[in-house]
Coordinates of N, CA and C in Angstrom, one line a residue:
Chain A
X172 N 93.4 79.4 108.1 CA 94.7 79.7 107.5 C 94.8 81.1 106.9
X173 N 96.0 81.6 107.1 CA 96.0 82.7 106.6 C 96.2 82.9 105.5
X174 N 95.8 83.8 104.0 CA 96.0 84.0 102.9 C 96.8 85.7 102.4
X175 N 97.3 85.6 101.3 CA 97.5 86.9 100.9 C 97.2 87.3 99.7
X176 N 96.6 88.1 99.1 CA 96.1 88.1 97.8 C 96.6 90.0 97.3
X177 N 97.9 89.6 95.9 CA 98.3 90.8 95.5 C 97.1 90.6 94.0
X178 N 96.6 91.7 93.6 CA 95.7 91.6 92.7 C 96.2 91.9 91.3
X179 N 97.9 92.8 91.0 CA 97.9 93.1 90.1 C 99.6 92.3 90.0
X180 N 99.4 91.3 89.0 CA 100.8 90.8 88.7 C 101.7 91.5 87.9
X181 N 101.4 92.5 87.5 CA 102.4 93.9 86.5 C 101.9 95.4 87.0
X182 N 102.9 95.7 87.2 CA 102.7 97.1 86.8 C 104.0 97.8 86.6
X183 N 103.7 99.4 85.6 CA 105.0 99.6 85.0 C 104.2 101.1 85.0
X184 N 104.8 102.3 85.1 CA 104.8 103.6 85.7 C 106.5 104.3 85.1
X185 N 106.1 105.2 84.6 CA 107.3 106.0 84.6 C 108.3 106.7 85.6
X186 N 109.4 106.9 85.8 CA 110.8 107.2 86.7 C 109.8 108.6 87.2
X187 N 110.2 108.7 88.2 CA 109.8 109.8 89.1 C 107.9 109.7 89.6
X188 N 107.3 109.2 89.0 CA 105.8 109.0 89.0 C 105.8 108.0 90.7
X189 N 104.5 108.6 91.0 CA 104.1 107.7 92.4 C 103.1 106.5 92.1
X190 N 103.6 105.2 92.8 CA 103.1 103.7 92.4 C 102.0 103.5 93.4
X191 N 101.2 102.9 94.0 CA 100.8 102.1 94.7 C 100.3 100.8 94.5
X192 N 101.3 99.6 95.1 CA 100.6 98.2 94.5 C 99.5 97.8 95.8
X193 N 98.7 97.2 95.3 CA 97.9 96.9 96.6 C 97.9 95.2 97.1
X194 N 97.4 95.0 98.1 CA 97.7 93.8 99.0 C 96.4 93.4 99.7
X195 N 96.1 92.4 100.3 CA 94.9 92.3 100.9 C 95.3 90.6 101.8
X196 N 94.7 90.5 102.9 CA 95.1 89.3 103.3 C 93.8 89.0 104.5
X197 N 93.9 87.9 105.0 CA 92.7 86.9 105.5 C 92.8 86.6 106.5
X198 N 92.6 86.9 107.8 CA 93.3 86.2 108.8 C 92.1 86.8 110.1
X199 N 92.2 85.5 111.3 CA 91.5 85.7 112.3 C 91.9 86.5 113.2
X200 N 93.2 86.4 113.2 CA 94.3 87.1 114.6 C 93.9 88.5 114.4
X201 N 94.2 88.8 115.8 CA 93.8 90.3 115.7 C 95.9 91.0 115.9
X202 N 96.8 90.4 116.6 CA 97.6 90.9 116.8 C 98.7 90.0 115.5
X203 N 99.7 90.7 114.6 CA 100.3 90.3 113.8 C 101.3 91.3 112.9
X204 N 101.7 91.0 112.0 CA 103.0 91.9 111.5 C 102.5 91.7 109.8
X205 N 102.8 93.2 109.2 CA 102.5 92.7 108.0 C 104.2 93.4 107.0
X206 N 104.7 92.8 106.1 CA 105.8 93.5 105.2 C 105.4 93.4 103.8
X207 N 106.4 94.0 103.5 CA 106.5 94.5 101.8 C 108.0 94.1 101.6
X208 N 107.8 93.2 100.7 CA 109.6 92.7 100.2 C 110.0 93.2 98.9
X209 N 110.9 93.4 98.6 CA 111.3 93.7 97.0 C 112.3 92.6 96.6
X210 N 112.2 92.0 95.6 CA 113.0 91.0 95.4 C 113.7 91.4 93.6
X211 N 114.8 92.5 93.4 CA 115.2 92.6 92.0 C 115.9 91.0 91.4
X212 N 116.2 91.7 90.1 CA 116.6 90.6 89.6 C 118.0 89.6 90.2
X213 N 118.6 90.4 91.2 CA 119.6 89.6 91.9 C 118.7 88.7 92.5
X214 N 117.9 88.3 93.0 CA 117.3 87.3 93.5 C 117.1 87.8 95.0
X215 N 117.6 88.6 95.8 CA 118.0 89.1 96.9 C 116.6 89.3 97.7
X216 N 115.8 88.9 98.0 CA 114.6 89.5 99.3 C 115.1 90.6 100.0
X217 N 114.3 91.6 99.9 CA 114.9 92.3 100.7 C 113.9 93.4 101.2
X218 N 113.5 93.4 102.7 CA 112.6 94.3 103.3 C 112.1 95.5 103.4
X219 N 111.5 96.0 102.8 CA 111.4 97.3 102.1 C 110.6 98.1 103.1
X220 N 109.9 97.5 104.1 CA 109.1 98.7 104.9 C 108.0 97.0 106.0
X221 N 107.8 97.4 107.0 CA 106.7 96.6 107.9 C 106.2 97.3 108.8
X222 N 104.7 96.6 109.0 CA 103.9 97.1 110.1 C 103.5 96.4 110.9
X223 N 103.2 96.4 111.9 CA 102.4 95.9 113.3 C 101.1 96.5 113.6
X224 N 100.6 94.9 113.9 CA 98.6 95.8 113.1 C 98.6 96.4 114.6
X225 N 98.9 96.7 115.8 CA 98.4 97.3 116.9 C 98.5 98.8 116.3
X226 N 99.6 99.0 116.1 CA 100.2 100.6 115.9 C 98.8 101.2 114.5
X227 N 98.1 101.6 114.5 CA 97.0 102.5 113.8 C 97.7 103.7 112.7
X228 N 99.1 104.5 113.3 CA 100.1 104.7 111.9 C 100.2 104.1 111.4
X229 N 100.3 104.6 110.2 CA 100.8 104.0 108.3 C 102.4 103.6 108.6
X230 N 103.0 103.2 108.6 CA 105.0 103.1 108.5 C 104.6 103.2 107.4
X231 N 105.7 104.2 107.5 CA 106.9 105.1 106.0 C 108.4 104.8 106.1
X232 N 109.1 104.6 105.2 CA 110.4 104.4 105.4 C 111.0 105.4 103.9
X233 N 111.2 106.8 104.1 CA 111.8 107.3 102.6 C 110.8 107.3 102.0
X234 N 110.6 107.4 100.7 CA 109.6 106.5 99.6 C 108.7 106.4 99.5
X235 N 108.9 105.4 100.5 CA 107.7 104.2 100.8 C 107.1 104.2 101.8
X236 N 105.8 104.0 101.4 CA 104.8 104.2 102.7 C 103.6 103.0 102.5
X237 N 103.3 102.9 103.6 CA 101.9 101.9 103.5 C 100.4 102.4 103.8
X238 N 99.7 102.0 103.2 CA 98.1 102.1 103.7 C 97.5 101.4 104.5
X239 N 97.5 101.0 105.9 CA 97.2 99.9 106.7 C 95.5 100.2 107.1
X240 N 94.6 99.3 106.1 CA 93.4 99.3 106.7 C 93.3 98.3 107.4
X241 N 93.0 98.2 108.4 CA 93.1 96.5 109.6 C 91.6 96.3 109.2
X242 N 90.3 97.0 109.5 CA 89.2 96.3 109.2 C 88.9 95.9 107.8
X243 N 89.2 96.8 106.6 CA 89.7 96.0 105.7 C 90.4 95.0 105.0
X244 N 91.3 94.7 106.0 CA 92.7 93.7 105.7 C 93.0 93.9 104.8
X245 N 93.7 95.3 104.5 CA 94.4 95.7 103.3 C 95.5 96.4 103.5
X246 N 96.7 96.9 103.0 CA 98.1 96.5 103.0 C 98.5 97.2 101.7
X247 N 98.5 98.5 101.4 CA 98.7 98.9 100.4 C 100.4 99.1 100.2
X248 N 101.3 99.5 99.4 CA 102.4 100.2 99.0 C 102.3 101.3 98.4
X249 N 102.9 102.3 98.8 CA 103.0 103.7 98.2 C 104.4 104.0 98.0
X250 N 105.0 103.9 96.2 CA 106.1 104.2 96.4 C 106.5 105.7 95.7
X251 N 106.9 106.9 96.1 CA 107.2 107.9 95.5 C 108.0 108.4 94.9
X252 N 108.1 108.8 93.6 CA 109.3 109.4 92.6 C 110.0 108.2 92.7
X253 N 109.2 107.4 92.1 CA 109.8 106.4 91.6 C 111.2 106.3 91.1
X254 N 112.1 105.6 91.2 CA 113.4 105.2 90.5 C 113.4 103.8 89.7
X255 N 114.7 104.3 89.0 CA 114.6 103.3 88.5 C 115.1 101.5 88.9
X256 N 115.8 101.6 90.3 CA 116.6 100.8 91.0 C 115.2 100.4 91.7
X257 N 114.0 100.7 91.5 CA 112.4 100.2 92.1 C 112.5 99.1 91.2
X258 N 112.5 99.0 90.4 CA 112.1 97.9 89.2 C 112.8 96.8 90.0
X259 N 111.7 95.8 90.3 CA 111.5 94.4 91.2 C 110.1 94.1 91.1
X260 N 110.3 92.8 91.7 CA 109.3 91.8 92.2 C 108.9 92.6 93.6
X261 N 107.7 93.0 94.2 CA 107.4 93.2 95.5 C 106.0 92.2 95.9
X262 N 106.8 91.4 97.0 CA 105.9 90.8 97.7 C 105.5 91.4 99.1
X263 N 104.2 91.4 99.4 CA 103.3 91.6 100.1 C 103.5 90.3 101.2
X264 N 103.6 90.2 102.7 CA 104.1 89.1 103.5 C 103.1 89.4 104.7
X265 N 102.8 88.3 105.3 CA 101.7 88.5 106.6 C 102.6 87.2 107.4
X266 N 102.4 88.0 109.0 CA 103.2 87.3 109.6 C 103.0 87.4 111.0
X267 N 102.7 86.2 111.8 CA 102.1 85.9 113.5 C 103.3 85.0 113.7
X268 N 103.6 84.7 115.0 CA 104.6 83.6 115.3 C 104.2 82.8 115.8
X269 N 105.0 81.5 115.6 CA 104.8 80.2 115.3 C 104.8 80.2 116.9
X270 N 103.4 79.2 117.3 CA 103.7 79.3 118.5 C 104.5 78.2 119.5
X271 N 104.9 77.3 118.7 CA 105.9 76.7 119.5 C 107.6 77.3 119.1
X272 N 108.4 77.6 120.2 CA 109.1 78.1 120.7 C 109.2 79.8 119.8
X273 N 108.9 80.3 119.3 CA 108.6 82.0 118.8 C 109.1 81.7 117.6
X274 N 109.3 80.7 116.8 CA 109.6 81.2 115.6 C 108.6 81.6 114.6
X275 N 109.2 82.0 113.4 CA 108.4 83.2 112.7 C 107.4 82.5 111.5
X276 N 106.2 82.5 111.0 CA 105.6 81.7 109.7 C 105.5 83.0 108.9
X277 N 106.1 83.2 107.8 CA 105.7 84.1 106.8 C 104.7 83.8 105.7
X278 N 103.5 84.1 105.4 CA 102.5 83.7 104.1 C 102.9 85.0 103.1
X279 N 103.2 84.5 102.1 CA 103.7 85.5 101.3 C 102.5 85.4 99.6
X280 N 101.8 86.6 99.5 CA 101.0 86.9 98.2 C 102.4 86.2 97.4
X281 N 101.5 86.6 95.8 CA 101.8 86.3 94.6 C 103.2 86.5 94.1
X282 N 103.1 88.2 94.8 CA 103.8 88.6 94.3 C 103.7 89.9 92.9
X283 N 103.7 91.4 92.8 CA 103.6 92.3 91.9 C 105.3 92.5 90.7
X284 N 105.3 92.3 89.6 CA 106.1 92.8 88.9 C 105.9 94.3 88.7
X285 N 106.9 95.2 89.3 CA 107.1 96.9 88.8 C 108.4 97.0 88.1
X286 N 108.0 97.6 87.0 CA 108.5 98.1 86.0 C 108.7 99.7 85.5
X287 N 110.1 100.3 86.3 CA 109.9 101.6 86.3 C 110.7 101.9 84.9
X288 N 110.1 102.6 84.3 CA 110.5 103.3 82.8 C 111.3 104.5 83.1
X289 N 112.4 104.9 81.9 CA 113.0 106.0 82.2 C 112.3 106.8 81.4
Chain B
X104 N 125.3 92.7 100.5 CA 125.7 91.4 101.9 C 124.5 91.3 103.0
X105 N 123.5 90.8 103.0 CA 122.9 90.2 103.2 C 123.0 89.4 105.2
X106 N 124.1 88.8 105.1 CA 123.8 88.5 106.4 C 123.9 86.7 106.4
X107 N 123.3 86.3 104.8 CA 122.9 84.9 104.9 C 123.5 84.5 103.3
X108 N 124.3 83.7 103.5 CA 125.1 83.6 102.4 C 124.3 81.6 102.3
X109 N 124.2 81.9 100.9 CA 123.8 80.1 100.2 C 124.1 79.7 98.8
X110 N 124.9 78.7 99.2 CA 125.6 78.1 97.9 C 124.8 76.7 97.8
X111 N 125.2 76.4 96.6 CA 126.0 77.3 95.2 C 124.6 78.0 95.0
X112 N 124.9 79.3 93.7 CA 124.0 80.1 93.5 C 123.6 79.1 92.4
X113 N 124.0 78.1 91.5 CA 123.2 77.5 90.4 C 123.6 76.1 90.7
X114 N 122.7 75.2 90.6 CA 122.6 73.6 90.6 C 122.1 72.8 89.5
X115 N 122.5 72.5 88.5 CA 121.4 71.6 88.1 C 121.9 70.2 88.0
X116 N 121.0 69.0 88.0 CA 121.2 67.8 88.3 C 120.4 67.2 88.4
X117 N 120.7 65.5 87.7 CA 119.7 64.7 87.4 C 119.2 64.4 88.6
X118 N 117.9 63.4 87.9 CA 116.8 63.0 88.7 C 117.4 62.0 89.5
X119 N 118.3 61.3 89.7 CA 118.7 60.4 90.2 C 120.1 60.9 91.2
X120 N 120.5 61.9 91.3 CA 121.6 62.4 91.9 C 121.1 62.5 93.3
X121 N 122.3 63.1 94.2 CA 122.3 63.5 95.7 C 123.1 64.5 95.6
X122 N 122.3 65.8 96.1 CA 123.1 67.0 96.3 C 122.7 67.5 97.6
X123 N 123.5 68.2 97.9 CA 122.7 69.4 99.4 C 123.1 70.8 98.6
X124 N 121.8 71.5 99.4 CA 122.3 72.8 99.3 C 122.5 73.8 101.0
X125 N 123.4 74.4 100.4 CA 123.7 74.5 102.3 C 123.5 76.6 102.2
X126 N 123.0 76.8 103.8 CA 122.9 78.0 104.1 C 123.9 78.5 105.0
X127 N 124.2 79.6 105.2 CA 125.2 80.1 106.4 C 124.5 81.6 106.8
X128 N 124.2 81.8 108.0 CA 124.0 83.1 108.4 C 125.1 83.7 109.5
X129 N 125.5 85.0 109.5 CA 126.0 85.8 109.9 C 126.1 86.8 111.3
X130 N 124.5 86.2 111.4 CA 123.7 87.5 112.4 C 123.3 87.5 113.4
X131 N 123.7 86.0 114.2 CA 123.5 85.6 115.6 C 122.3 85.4 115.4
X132 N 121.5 85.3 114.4 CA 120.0 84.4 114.6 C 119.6 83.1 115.4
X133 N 118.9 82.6 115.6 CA 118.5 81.3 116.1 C 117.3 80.7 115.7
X134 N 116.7 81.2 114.3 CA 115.8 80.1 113.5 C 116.1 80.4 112.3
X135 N 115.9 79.6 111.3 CA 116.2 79.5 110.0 C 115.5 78.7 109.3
X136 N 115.3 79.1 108.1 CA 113.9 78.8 107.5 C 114.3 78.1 105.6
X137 N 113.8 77.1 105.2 CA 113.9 76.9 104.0 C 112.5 77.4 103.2
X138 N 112.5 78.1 101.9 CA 111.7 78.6 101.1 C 111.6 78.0 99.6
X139 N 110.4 77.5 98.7 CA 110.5 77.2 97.8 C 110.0 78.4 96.9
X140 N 110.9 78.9 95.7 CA 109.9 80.0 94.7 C 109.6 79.6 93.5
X141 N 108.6 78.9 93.2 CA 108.5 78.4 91.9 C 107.8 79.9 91.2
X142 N 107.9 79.6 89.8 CA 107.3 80.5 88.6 C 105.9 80.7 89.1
X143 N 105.8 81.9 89.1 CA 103.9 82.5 89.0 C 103.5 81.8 90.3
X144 N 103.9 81.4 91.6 CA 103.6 81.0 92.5 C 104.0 81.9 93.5
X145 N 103.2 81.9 95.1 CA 104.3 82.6 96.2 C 105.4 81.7 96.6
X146 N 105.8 82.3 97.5 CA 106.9 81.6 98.4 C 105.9 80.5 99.2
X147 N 107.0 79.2 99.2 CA 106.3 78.3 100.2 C 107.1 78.2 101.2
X148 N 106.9 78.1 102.6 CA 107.4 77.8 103.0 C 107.8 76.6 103.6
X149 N 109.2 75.8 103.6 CA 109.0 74.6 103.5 C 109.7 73.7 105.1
X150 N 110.3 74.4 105.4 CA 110.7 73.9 107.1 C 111.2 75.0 107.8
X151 N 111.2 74.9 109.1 CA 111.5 75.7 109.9 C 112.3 75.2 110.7
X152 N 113.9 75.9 111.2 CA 114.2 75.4 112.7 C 114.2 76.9 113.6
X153 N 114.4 76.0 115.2 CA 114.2 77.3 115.8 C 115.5 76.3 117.0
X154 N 116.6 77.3 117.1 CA 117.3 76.6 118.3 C 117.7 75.5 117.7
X155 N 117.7 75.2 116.2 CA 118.2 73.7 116.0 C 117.2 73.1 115.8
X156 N 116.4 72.9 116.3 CA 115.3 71.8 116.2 C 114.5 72.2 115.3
X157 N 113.7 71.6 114.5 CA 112.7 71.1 113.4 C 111.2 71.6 114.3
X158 N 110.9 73.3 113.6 CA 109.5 73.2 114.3 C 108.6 73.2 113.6
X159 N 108.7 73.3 112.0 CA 107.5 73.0 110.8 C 108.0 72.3 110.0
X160 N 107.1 71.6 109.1 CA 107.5 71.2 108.7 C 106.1 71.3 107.4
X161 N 106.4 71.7 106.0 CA 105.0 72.5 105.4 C 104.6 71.0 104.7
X162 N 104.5 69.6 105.0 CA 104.0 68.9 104.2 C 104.7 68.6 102.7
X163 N 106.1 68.6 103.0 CA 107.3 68.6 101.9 C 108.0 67.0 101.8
X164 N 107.9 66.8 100.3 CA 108.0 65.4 100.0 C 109.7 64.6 100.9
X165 N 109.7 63.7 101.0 CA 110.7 63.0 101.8 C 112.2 63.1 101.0
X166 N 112.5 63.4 99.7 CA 113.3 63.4 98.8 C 113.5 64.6 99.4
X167 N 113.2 65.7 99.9 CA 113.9 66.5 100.6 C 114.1 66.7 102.2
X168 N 115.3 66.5 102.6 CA 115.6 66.1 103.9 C 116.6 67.6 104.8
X169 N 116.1 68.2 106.0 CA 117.2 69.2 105.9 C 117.2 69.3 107.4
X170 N 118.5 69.6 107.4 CA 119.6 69.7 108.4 C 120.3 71.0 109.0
X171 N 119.6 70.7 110.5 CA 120.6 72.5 111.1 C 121.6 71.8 112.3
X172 N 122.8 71.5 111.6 CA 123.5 71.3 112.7 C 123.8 72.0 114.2
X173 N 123.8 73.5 114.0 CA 123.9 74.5 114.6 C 123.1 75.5 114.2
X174 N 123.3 76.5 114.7 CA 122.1 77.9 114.8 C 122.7 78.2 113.3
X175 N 124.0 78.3 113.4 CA 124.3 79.6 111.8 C 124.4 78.8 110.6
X176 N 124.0 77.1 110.7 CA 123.9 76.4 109.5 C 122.4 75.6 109.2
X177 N 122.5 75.8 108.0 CA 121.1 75.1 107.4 C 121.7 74.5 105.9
X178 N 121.2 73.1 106.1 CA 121.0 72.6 104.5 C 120.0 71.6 104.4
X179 N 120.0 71.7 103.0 CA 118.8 70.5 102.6 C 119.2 69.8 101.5
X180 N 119.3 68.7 101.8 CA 119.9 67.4 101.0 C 118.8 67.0 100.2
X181 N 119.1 66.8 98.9 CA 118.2 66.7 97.7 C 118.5 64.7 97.1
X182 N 117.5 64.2 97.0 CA 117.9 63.1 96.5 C 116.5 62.7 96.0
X183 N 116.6 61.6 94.4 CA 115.5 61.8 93.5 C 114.7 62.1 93.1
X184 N 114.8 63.9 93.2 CA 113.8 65.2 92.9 C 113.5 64.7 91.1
X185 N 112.4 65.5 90.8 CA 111.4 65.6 90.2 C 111.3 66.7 89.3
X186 N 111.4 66.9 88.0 CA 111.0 67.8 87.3 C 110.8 69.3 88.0
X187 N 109.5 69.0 88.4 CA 108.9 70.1 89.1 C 109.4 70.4 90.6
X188 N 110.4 69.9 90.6 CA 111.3 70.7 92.0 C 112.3 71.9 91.2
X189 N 111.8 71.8 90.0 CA 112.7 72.9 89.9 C 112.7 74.0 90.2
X190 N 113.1 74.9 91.3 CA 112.5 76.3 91.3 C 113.8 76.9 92.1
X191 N 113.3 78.3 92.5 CA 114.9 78.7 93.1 C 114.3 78.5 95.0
X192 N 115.4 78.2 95.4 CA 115.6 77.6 96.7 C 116.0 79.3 97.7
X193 N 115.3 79.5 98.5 CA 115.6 80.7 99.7 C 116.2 79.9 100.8
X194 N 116.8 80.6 101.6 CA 116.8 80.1 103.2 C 116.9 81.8 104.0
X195 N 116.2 81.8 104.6 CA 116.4 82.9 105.9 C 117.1 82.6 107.3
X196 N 116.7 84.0 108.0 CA 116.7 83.5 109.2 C 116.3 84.5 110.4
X197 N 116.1 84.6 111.4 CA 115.3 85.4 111.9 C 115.8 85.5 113.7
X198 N 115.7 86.3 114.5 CA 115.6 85.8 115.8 C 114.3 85.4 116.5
X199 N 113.9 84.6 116.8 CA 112.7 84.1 116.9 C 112.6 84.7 118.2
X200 N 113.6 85.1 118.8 CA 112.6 85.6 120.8 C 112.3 86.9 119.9
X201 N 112.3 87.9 119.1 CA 111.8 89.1 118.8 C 111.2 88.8 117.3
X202 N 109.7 88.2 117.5 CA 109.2 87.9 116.5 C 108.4 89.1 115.7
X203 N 108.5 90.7 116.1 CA 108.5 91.8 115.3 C 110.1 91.8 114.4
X204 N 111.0 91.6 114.4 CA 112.1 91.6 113.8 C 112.0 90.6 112.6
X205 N 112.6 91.5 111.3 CA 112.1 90.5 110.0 C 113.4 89.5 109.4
X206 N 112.5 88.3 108.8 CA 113.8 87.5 108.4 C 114.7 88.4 107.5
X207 N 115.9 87.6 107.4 CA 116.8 88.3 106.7 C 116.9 86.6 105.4
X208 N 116.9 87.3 104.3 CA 117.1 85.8 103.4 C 118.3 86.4 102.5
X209 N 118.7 85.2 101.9 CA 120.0 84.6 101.2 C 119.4 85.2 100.0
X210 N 120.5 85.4 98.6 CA 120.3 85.2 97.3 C 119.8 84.1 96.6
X211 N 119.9 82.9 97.2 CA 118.8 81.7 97.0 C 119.7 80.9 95.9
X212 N 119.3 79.9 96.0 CA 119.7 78.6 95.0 C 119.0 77.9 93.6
X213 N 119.4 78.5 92.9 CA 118.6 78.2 91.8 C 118.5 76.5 91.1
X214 N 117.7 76.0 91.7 CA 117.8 74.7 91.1 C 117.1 74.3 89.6
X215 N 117.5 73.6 89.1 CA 117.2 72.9 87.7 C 117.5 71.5 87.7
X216 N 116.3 70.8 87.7 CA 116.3 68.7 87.3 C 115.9 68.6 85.8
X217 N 117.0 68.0 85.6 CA 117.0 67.4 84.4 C 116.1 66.3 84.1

């Protein structure tokens, strides 16, 4: 079974300062998808950046960028000049599909609390 | 706006009641997914449909029962929940023939048992 393991349940960094939360996950598959969700206090999930372990680039989206070690099964977040509309919950998500008819199984880490200060 | 709208945003209700909580998506998806988020826990995932049909199902107690009539509806009918069901309730949804494409989820349903 697959696992996801975020290591740091807080972190808090000052507005404009660069974050990285880190991620790590367990899995036999060699082909799969990994995301980063942000979930603020609206409750909202909401997809903040993904990768596909074939592709050997990091995906960046603005911001945010990832560290994708595949032989380490690690899954970093890099978020830059931080703001303050960062301040959320970010979950760390690993994801292969379900193999009867393609639908999708998400394993989702702990989960990181970031706390951007003004 | 999101895509996946689920009401009500707050529920609470005794242990002895029958409630549903119901999903709606927007986005021509065709699986949809129910999510449990308890405190200091991950997401669990707790059923899956794909096309309508029931294709997971995560080992979730019988007091919760859920229903995809169609592709753009999902609910789950709650009856003699437990203390510890209290947590906030997600539903997604996803196109499952492009399983690189990420779910899209609801603002979620905040449950509380009395």
């Amino acid at each position: 079974a697959q696992t996801v393991t975020q290591s740091q349940p807080e972190m808090s960094v000052q507005e404009a300062e660069t974050v990285t939360l880190s991620c790590t996950y367990d899995t036999s598959e060699n082909n799969y998808y990994l995301f980063w969700y942000k979930q603020p206090p609206s409750r909202q999930m909401i997809l903040v950046i993904r990768q596909e372990a074939y592709k050997q680039q990091n995906a960046t989206e603005n911001r945010f960028s990832v560290n994708f070690q595949k032989a380490a099964k690690s899954f970093s977040l890099k978020i830059s000049d931080s703001q303050l509309g960062d301040t959320a919950m970010y979950f760390c998500a690993f994801m292969k599909p379900l193999i009867i008819q393609g639908a999708q199984k998400l394993v989702f880490g702990q989960g990181t609390r970031l706390t951007i200060n003004p | 706006e999101t895509g996946v709208t689920q009401t009500p945003r707050h529920l609470v209700m005794g242990m002895t009641n029958k409630k549903s909580l119901k999903c709606e998506q927007h986005l021509g998806h065709n699986a949809m997914y129910w999510y449990k988020q308890s405190a200091k826990k991950p997401l669990e995932l707790m059923f899956v449909y794909s096309l309508e049909e029931r294709v997971e199902n995560n080992s979730v107690p019988s007091r919760f029962s859920p229903e995809c009539p169609n592709s753009s509806h999902l609910f789950l009918h709650l009856h003699t929940l437990q203390p510890e069901d209290s947590a906030l309730y997600l539903c997604a949804s996803s196109q499952d023939r492009n399983s690189n494409q990420p779910q899209h989820f609801g603002d979620g349903t905040r449950l509380s048992i009395l």
